[in-house]
Amino acid sequence: MSPNETADAHDVLRRLCVDIAREAGDFAHRSRVGLGPGARAAHDTKSSAVDPVTEFDRATEELVVERLLAERPDDSIVGEEGSNRTGTSDLTWHIDPIDGTVNFVYDLPLWCTSIGVVRDGRPVAGAVYAPVVGDMYSAAAGGGAFVGDAPIAVSGATDLATSLMATGFSYHVGSHREVQSARIARVLPRVRDIRRSGSAALDLAAVASGRVDGYFEEFINSWDVVAGVLLVVEAGGSITAFDGSELDVTAPAGVVTAAPALHQGLVALVRD
Ligand code: LIP
């Protein structure tokens, strides 16, 4: 394909991500509203006693998979709630039906539906939809990043000491959180402040739109980051694995991203 044909093909995938993320996110939002304000959503637990999964996580993922396979029956899928399949095409979809599940359970607004698609290990299209706050972020490889129809770009921050950072914490409250709390004790005195939204995808979208200057988090999964990483890249951000090496979005382990002038300093700061 020519570069223009490739860009067009990526934008077709972006629009599919947007359409399905909106339908799925609105379904989850209606479900949350139906529970009543502040009502605690019933949930099971997964990797630990503080890692929730609700019936709405599962139902929303089923909706996404059904819509995806109707349009892309030969593609592979990796879903947070287990709807994995191996297809025959060169595309793999990474789905987090409700990223920020704890916020969803507690009826806090910062959760989203994140859908990203990868070819040869690299994201080519993605959407992150936050229905409570009303933001639809999307990007196509080579086509830029947007919130709604408005182009977005990472911040121009250059000074780590006055930068606003975002991070998140593992559900494994033992060893992982000991490492993460020690890291926060190191980072917090050296930046303006730290925000913990509860959603990796929304943290990455905040970096891409300049709403925070950087984000770092370890022990995360592909479904948390595939769409958000593309947002950051297309918005001009720098992004690597935790040790500063090239990020493998299909097995991220950890992410460090920031406005270009801050990134190397942030990698050095968060490195244990
Ligand atoms: C969440 C991530 C977030 C992390 C949370 C949780 P989930 O994913 O998006 O960055 O800090 O602990 O893992 O479980 O809400 O889909």
mmCIF file of C-alpha atoms and ligand atoms in Angstrom:
data_model
loop_
_atom_site.group_PDB
_atom_site.id
_atom_site.type_symbol
_atom_site.label_atom_id
_atom_site.label_comp_id
_atom_site.label_asym_id
_atom_site.label_seq_id
_atom_site.Cartn_x
_atom_site.Cartn_y
_atom_site.Cartn_z
ATOM 1 C CA MET A 1 0.000 0.000 0.000
ATOM 2 C CA SER A 2 1.065 3.612 -0.604
ATOM 3 C CA PRO A 3 1.590 5.854 2.467
ATOM 4 C CA ASN A 4 -1.769 7.525 1.813
ATOM 5 C CA GLU A 5 -3.524 4.173 1.519
ATOM 6 C CA THR A 6 -1.872 3.065 4.761
ATOM 7 C CA ALA A 7 -2.959 6.238 6.555
ATOM 8 C CA ASP A 8 -6.505 5.777 5.244
ATOM 9 C CA ALA A 9 -6.547 2.167 6.416
ATOM 10 C CA HIS A 10 -5.335 3.203 9.877
ATOM 11 C CA ASP A 11 -8.042 5.853 10.065
ATOM 12 C CA VAL A 12 -10.722 3.302 9.184
ATOM 13 C CA LEU A 13 -9.477 1.259 12.160
ATOM 14 C CA ARG A 14 -9.434 4.384 14.352
ATOM 15 C CA ARG A 15 -13.058 5.115 13.526
ATOM 16 C CA LEU A 16 -13.990 1.515 14.326
ATOM 17 C CA CYS A 17 -12.241 1.858 17.707
ATOM 18 C CA VAL A 18 -14.189 5.066 18.373
ATOM 19 C CA ASP A 19 -17.563 3.625 17.382
ATOM 20 C CA ILE A 20 -17.187 0.463 19.464
ATOM 21 C CA ALA A 21 -15.621 2.242 22.457
ATOM 22 C CA ARG A 22 -18.502 4.710 22.503
ATOM 23 C CA GLU A 23 -21.175 2.000 22.315
ATOM 24 C CA ALA A 24 -19.450 -0.111 24.959
ATOM 25 C CA GLY A 25 -18.624 2.797 27.257
ATOM 26 C CA ASP A 26 -22.157 4.143 27.071
ATOM 27 C CA PHE A 27 -23.480 0.681 27.944
ATOM 28 C CA ALA A 28 -21.214 0.523 30.978
ATOM 29 C CA HIS A 29 -22.192 4.082 31.943
ATOM 30 C CA ARG A 30 -25.923 3.312 31.771
ATOM 31 C CA SER A 31 -25.279 0.261 33.938
ATOM 32 C CA ARG A 32 -23.376 2.341 36.489
ATOM 33 C CA VAL A 33 -26.088 5.038 36.612
ATOM 34 C CA GLY A 34 -28.681 2.324 37.137
ATOM 35 C CA LEU A 35 -26.971 1.254 40.355
ATOM 36 C CA GLY A 36 -27.668 4.650 41.939
ATOM 37 C CA PRO A 37 -25.252 7.385 43.055
ATOM 38 C CA GLY A 38 -22.478 6.108 45.293
ATOM 39 C CA ALA A 39 -23.860 2.574 45.402
ATOM 40 C CA ARG A 40 -20.972 0.085 45.607
ATOM 41 C CA ALA A 41 -21.042 -2.164 42.516
ATOM 42 C CA ALA A 42 -21.036 -5.857 43.432
ATOM 43 C CA HIS A 43 -17.872 -7.568 42.234
ATOM 44 C CA ASP A 44 -15.712 -10.637 42.315
ATOM 45 C CA THR A 45 -11.948 -10.450 42.748
ATOM 46 C CA LYS A 46 -9.153 -11.622 40.416
ATOM 47 C CA SER A 47 -5.421 -11.388 41.188
ATOM 48 C CA SER A 48 -5.898 -10.140 44.766
ATOM 49 C CA ALA A 49 -8.563 -9.078 47.262
ATOM 50 C CA VAL A 50 -8.318 -5.513 45.909
ATOM 51 C CA ASP A 51 -8.489 -6.429 42.187
ATOM 52 C CA PRO A 52 -12.224 -6.236 41.364
ATOM 53 C CA VAL A 53 -14.184 -7.431 38.353
ATOM 54 C CA THR A 54 -17.877 -6.699 37.948
ATOM 55 C CA GLU A 55 -20.540 -8.257 35.785
ATOM 56 C CA PHE A 56 -20.341 -5.023 33.783
ATOM 57 C CA ASP A 57 -16.641 -5.523 32.987
ATOM 58 C CA ARG A 58 -17.534 -8.917 31.526
ATOM 59 C CA ALA A 59 -20.692 -7.760 29.725
ATOM 60 C CA THR A 60 -18.942 -4.721 28.240
ATOM 61 C CA GLU A 61 -16.082 -6.875 26.964
ATOM 62 C CA GLU A 62 -18.582 -9.290 25.415
ATOM 63 C CA LEU A 63 -20.206 -6.340 23.622
ATOM 64 C CA VAL A 64 -16.845 -5.124 22.296
ATOM 65 C CA VAL A 65 -15.867 -8.595 21.072
ATOM 66 C CA GLU A 66 -19.223 -9.131 19.374
ATOM 67 C CA ARG A 67 -18.977 -5.810 17.525
ATOM 68 C CA LEU A 68 -15.321 -6.349 16.622
ATOM 69 C CA LEU A 69 -15.823 -9.834 15.196
ATOM 70 C CA ALA A 70 -18.786 -8.613 13.157
ATOM 71 C CA GLU A 71 -16.429 -6.172 11.427
ATOM 72 C CA ARG A 72 -13.089 -8.011 11.702
ATOM 73 C CA PRO A 73 -13.804 -11.752 11.949
ATOM 74 C CA ASP A 74 -10.235 -12.859 11.169
ATOM 75 C CA ASP A 75 -8.428 -10.718 13.762
ATOM 76 C CA SER A 76 -6.924 -11.803 17.090
ATOM 77 C CA ILE A 77 -8.159 -10.479 20.419
ATOM 78 C CA VAL A 78 -6.606 -10.006 23.874
ATOM 79 C CA GLY A 79 -9.210 -8.991 26.456
ATOM 80 C CA GLU A 80 -8.669 -8.151 30.125
ATOM 81 C CA GLU A 81 -11.630 -10.329 31.109
ATOM 82 C CA GLY A 82 -10.442 -13.362 29.179
ATOM 83 C CA SER A 83 -11.983 -13.116 25.728
ATOM 84 C CA ASN A 84 -8.768 -14.058 23.957
ATOM 85 C CA ARG A 85 -8.767 -15.552 20.466
ATOM 86 C CA THR A 86 -6.133 -16.260 17.847
ATOM 87 C CA GLY A 87 -7.137 -15.093 14.412
ATOM 88 C CA THR A 88 -5.547 -15.429 11.006
ATOM 89 C CA SER A 89 -4.981 -11.767 10.109
ATOM 90 C CA ASP A 90 -2.018 -9.565 11.088
ATOM 91 C CA LEU A 91 -4.069 -7.483 13.539
ATOM 92 C CA THR A 92 -4.501 -8.055 17.291
ATOM 93 C CA TRP A 93 -7.039 -6.061 19.341
ATOM 94 C CA HIS A 94 -6.268 -5.273 23.004
ATOM 95 C CA ILE A 95 -9.403 -4.505 25.024
ATOM 96 C CA ASP A 96 -9.931 -3.049 28.491
ATOM 97 C CA PRO A 97 -13.711 -2.765 28.745
ATOM 98 C CA ILE A 98 -13.584 -0.766 31.975
ATOM 99 C CA ASP A 99 -10.140 0.618 32.778
ATOM 100 C CA GLY A 100 -10.381 2.085 36.254
ATOM 101 C CA THR A 101 -12.617 -0.667 37.596
ATOM 102 C CA VAL A 102 -12.133 0.410 41.214
ATOM 103 C CA ASN A 103 -13.438 3.883 40.254
ATOM 104 C CA PHE A 104 -16.390 2.231 38.501
ATOM 105 C CA VAL A 105 -17.153 0.124 41.609
ATOM 106 C CA TYR A 106 -17.066 3.231 43.850
ATOM 107 C CA ASP A 107 -18.972 5.426 41.336
ATOM 108 C CA LEU A 108 -16.010 7.758 40.826
ATOM 109 C CA PRO A 109 -15.866 9.344 37.337
ATOM 110 C CA LEU A 110 -12.384 8.424 36.076
ATOM 111 C CA TRP A 111 -12.864 5.155 34.190
ATOM 112 C CA CYS A 112 -12.899 4.437 30.464
ATOM 113 C CA THR A 113 -13.226 1.877 27.707
ATOM 114 C CA SER A 114 -9.882 1.389 25.948
ATOM 115 C CA ILE A 115 -9.585 -0.359 22.576
ATOM 116 C CA GLY A 116 -6.303 -0.544 20.652
ATOM 117 C CA VAL A 117 -5.139 -2.565 17.674
ATOM 118 C CA VAL A 118 -1.585 -3.737 16.975
ATOM 119 C CA ARG A 119 0.216 -4.861 13.813
ATOM 120 C CA ASP A 120 3.731 -6.366 14.037
ATOM 121 C CA GLY A 121 3.922 -5.350 17.689
ATOM 122 C CA ARG A 122 3.103 -1.683 17.087
ATOM 123 C CA PRO A 123 -0.201 0.128 17.761
ATOM 124 C CA VAL A 124 -1.866 1.336 14.546
ATOM 125 C CA ALA A 125 -5.167 2.684 15.933
ATOM 126 C CA GLY A 126 -6.877 3.219 19.247
ATOM 127 C CA ALA A 127 -9.612 4.920 21.231
ATOM 128 C CA VAL A 128 -9.965 5.755 24.935
ATOM 129 C CA TYR A 129 -13.513 6.766 25.895
ATOM 130 C CA ALA A 130 -14.386 8.212 29.302
ATOM 131 C CA PRO A 131 -18.205 8.391 29.285
ATOM 132 C CA VAL A 132 -18.690 10.132 32.634
ATOM 133 C CA VAL A 133 -16.429 13.072 31.754
ATOM 134 C CA GLY A 134 -17.364 12.848 28.049
ATOM 135 C CA ASP A 135 -13.878 12.625 26.504
ATOM 136 C CA MET A 136 -13.290 10.489 23.408
ATOM 137 C CA TYR A 137 -9.551 10.245 22.686
ATOM 138 C CA SER A 138 -8.409 8.569 19.482
ATOM 139 C CA ALA A 139 -5.385 8.170 17.230
ATOM 140 C CA ALA A 140 -4.278 6.458 14.028
ATOM 141 C CA ALA A 141 -0.595 5.729 13.348
ATOM 142 C CA GLY A 142 0.707 8.631 11.287
ATOM 143 C CA GLY A 143 -2.586 10.480 11.578
ATOM 144 C CA GLY A 144 -2.227 12.399 14.836
ATOM 145 C CA ALA A 145 -4.076 12.213 18.152
ATOM 146 C CA PHE A 146 -7.405 13.828 19.038
ATOM 147 C CA VAL A 147 -9.906 14.413 21.797
ATOM 148 C CA GLY A 148 -13.182 14.591 19.947
ATOM 149 C CA ASP A 149 -12.184 16.301 16.703
ATOM 150 C CA ALA A 150 -9.602 18.538 18.371
ATOM 151 C CA PRO A 151 -5.919 17.703 17.796
ATOM 152 C CA ILE A 152 -3.932 17.143 21.005
ATOM 153 C CA ALA A 153 -0.248 17.447 21.890
ATOM 154 C CA VAL A 154 1.922 16.701 24.895
ATOM 155 C CA SER A 155 2.980 19.611 27.108
ATOM 156 C CA GLY A 156 6.063 21.689 26.417
ATOM 157 C CA ALA A 157 7.274 21.308 30.020
ATOM 158 C CA THR A 158 11.049 21.286 30.440
ATOM 159 C CA ASP A 159 11.539 21.443 34.210
ATOM 160 C CA LEU A 160 11.035 18.243 36.205
ATOM 161 C CA ALA A 161 10.823 20.133 39.526
ATOM 162 C CA THR A 162 7.658 21.976 38.411
ATOM 163 C CA SER A 163 6.134 19.109 36.394
ATOM 164 C CA LEU A 164 2.825 17.392 37.193
ATOM 165 C CA MET A 165 3.189 13.617 37.060
ATOM 166 C CA ALA A 166 0.694 10.722 37.085
ATOM 167 C CA THR A 167 1.214 7.199 38.306
ATOM 168 C CA GLY A 168 -0.649 4.086 39.435
ATOM 169 C CA PHE A 169 -0.180 1.144 41.744
ATOM 170 C CA SER A 170 -0.367 -2.617 41.464
ATOM 171 C CA TYR A 171 -3.121 -4.777 42.893
ATOM 172 C CA HIS A 172 -0.422 -6.905 44.509
ATOM 173 C CA VAL A 173 -0.257 -5.121 47.832
ATOM 174 C CA GLY A 174 2.884 -6.942 48.995
ATOM 175 C CA SER A 175 6.147 -6.735 47.095
ATOM 176 C CA HIS A 176 4.869 -4.585 44.220
ATOM 177 C CA ARG A 177 3.501 -1.837 46.437
ATOM 178 C CA GLU A 178 6.579 -1.817 48.646
ATOM 179 C CA VAL A 179 8.632 -1.001 45.530
ATOM 180 C CA GLN A 180 6.070 1.536 44.343
ATOM 181 C CA SER A 181 5.757 3.362 47.682
ATOM 182 C CA ALA A 182 9.542 3.638 47.958
ATOM 183 C CA ARG A 183 9.564 5.039 44.416
ATOM 184 C CA ILE A 184 6.913 7.630 45.268
ATOM 185 C CA ALA A 185 8.969 8.723 48.294
ATOM 186 C CA ARG A 186 11.869 9.326 45.857
ATOM 187 C CA VAL A 187 9.870 11.045 43.108
ATOM 188 C CA LEU A 188 7.427 13.243 45.062
ATOM 189 C CA PRO A 189 10.014 15.710 46.460
ATOM 190 C CA ARG A 190 11.445 16.218 42.961
ATOM 191 C CA VAL A 191 8.269 17.148 41.003
ATOM 192 C CA ARG A 192 5.401 19.639 41.379
ATOM 193 C CA ASP A 193 2.916 16.957 42.382
ATOM 194 C CA ILE A 194 1.569 13.512 41.504
ATOM 195 C CA ARG A 195 -1.904 12.493 40.384
ATOM 196 C CA ARG A 196 -3.259 8.952 40.715
ATOM 197 C CA SER A 197 -6.377 8.683 38.494
ATOM 198 C CA GLY A 198 -6.885 4.908 38.771
ATOM 199 C CA SER A 199 -6.803 4.351 34.988
ATOM 200 C CA ALA A 200 -3.607 3.841 32.986
ATOM 201 C CA ALA A 201 -5.417 4.588 29.742
ATOM 202 C CA LEU A 202 -6.678 7.927 31.069
ATOM 203 C CA ASP A 203 -3.233 8.732 32.484
ATOM 204 C CA LEU A 204 -1.728 8.167 29.037
ATOM 205 C CA ALA A 205 -4.497 10.251 27.464
ATOM 206 C CA ALA A 206 -3.726 13.012 29.981
ATOM 207 C CA VAL A 207 -0.052 12.983 28.893
ATOM 208 C CA ALA A 208 -1.089 13.044 25.223
ATOM 209 C CA SER A 209 -3.369 16.041 25.784
ATOM 210 C CA GLY A 210 -0.922 17.976 27.969
ATOM 211 C CA ARG A 211 -3.097 17.617 31.058
ATOM 212 C CA VAL A 212 -0.152 16.094 32.918
ATOM 213 C CA ASP A 213 3.532 16.326 31.983
ATOM 214 C CA GLY A 214 4.387 12.647 32.420
ATOM 215 C CA TYR A 215 3.267 9.244 33.683
ATOM 216 C CA PHE A 216 5.034 6.170 35.006
ATOM 217 C CA GLU A 217 3.685 2.842 36.170
ATOM 218 C CA GLU A 218 4.988 -0.686 36.577
ATOM 219 C CA PHE A 219 3.135 -3.998 36.597
ATOM 220 C CA ILE A 220 0.546 -3.109 33.951
ATOM 221 C CA ASN A 221 -0.876 -5.026 30.996
ATOM 222 C CA SER A 222 -1.217 -4.599 27.249
ATOM 223 C CA TRP A 223 -4.947 -3.857 27.460
ATOM 224 C CA ASP A 224 -4.215 -0.955 29.837
ATOM 225 C CA VAL A 225 -1.816 0.783 27.452
ATOM 226 C CA VAL A 226 -2.049 -0.119 23.730
ATOM 227 C CA ALA A 227 -4.482 2.671 22.816
ATOM 228 C CA GLY A 228 -2.966 5.196 25.233
ATOM 229 C CA VAL A 229 0.598 4.600 24.018
ATOM 230 C CA LEU A 230 -0.468 5.442 20.465
ATOM 231 C CA LEU A 231 -2.154 8.612 21.734
ATOM 232 C CA VAL A 232 1.120 9.695 23.357
ATOM 233 C CA VAL A 233 3.289 8.833 20.339
ATOM 234 C CA GLU A 234 0.976 10.628 17.913
ATOM 235 C CA ALA A 235 0.806 13.626 20.280
ATOM 236 C CA GLY A 236 4.614 14.006 20.220
ATOM 237 C CA GLY A 237 5.453 12.358 23.525
ATOM 238 C CA SER A 238 8.461 10.200 24.427
ATOM 239 C CA ILE A 239 7.717 6.756 25.823
ATOM 240 C CA THR A 240 9.838 3.772 26.886
ATOM 241 C CA ALA A 241 9.870 0.781 29.166
ATOM 242 C CA PHE A 242 10.802 1.376 32.791
ATOM 243 C CA ASP A 243 14.525 0.953 32.155
ATOM 244 C CA GLY A 244 14.503 3.368 29.221
ATOM 245 C CA SER A 245 14.538 0.614 26.590
ATOM 246 C CA GLU A 246 12.045 0.312 23.749
ATOM 247 C CA LEU A 247 8.532 -0.396 25.014
ATOM 248 C CA ASP A 248 6.829 -3.636 23.932
ATOM 249 C CA VAL A 249 3.149 -2.659 24.173
ATOM 250 C CA THR A 250 2.104 -6.301 23.841
ATOM 251 C CA ALA A 251 3.950 -7.094 27.104
ATOM 252 C CA PRO A 252 4.553 -3.690 28.703
ATOM 253 C CA ALA A 253 5.463 -4.622 32.302
ATOM 254 C CA GLY A 254 6.132 -0.903 32.923
ATOM 255 C CA VAL A 255 5.830 2.439 31.111
ATOM 256 C CA VAL A 256 7.602 5.791 31.486
ATOM 257 C CA THR A 257 6.321 8.632 29.299
ATOM 258 C CA ALA A 258 6.635 12.411 29.298
ATOM 259 C CA ALA A 259 7.044 15.530 27.251
ATOM 260 C CA PRO A 260 10.302 14.976 25.317
ATOM 261 C CA ALA A 261 12.396 17.388 27.402
ATOM 262 C CA LEU A 262 11.438 15.593 30.616
ATOM 263 C CA HIS A 263 11.535 11.951 29.597
ATOM 264 C CA GLN A 264 15.142 10.966 30.238
ATOM 265 C CA GLY A 265 15.136 12.761 33.592
ATOM 266 C CA LEU A 266 11.963 10.941 34.571
ATOM 267 C CA VAL A 267 13.422 7.564 33.564
ATOM 268 C CA ALA A 268 16.479 8.269 35.744
ATOM 269 C CA LEU A 269 14.247 9.368 38.635
ATOM 270 C CA VAL A 270 11.881 6.360 38.654
ATOM 271 C CA ARG A 271 14.587 3.782 38.039
ATOM 272 C CA ASP A 272 15.174 1.805 41.261
HETATM 273 C C1 LIP B 1 -6.045 -0.306 36.446
HETATM 274 C C2 LIP B 1 -4.949 0.431 35.710
HETATM 275 C C3 LIP B 1 -4.293 1.452 36.627
HETATM 276 C C4 LIP B 1 -3.689 0.752 37.805
HETATM 277 C C5 LIP B 1 -4.799 0.071 38.575
HETATM 278 C C6 LIP B 1 -5.524 -0.953 37.688
HETATM 279 P P1 LIP B 1 -8.075 -1.895 35.773
HETATM 280 O O1 LIP B 1 -6.593 -1.258 35.565
HETATM 281 O O2 LIP B 1 -5.494 1.081 34.594
HETATM 282 O O3 LIP B 1 -3.290 2.171 35.963
HETATM 283 O O4 LIP B 1 -3.010 1.675 38.615
HETATM 284 O O5 LIP B 1 -4.274 -0.553 39.709
HETATM 285 O O6 LIP B 1 -4.626 -1.963 37.331
HETATM 286 O O7 LIP B 1 -7.854 -3.061 36.680
HETATM 287 O O8 LIP B 1 -8.948 -0.855 36.386
HETATM 288 O O9 LIP B 1 -8.524 -2.312 34.396
#
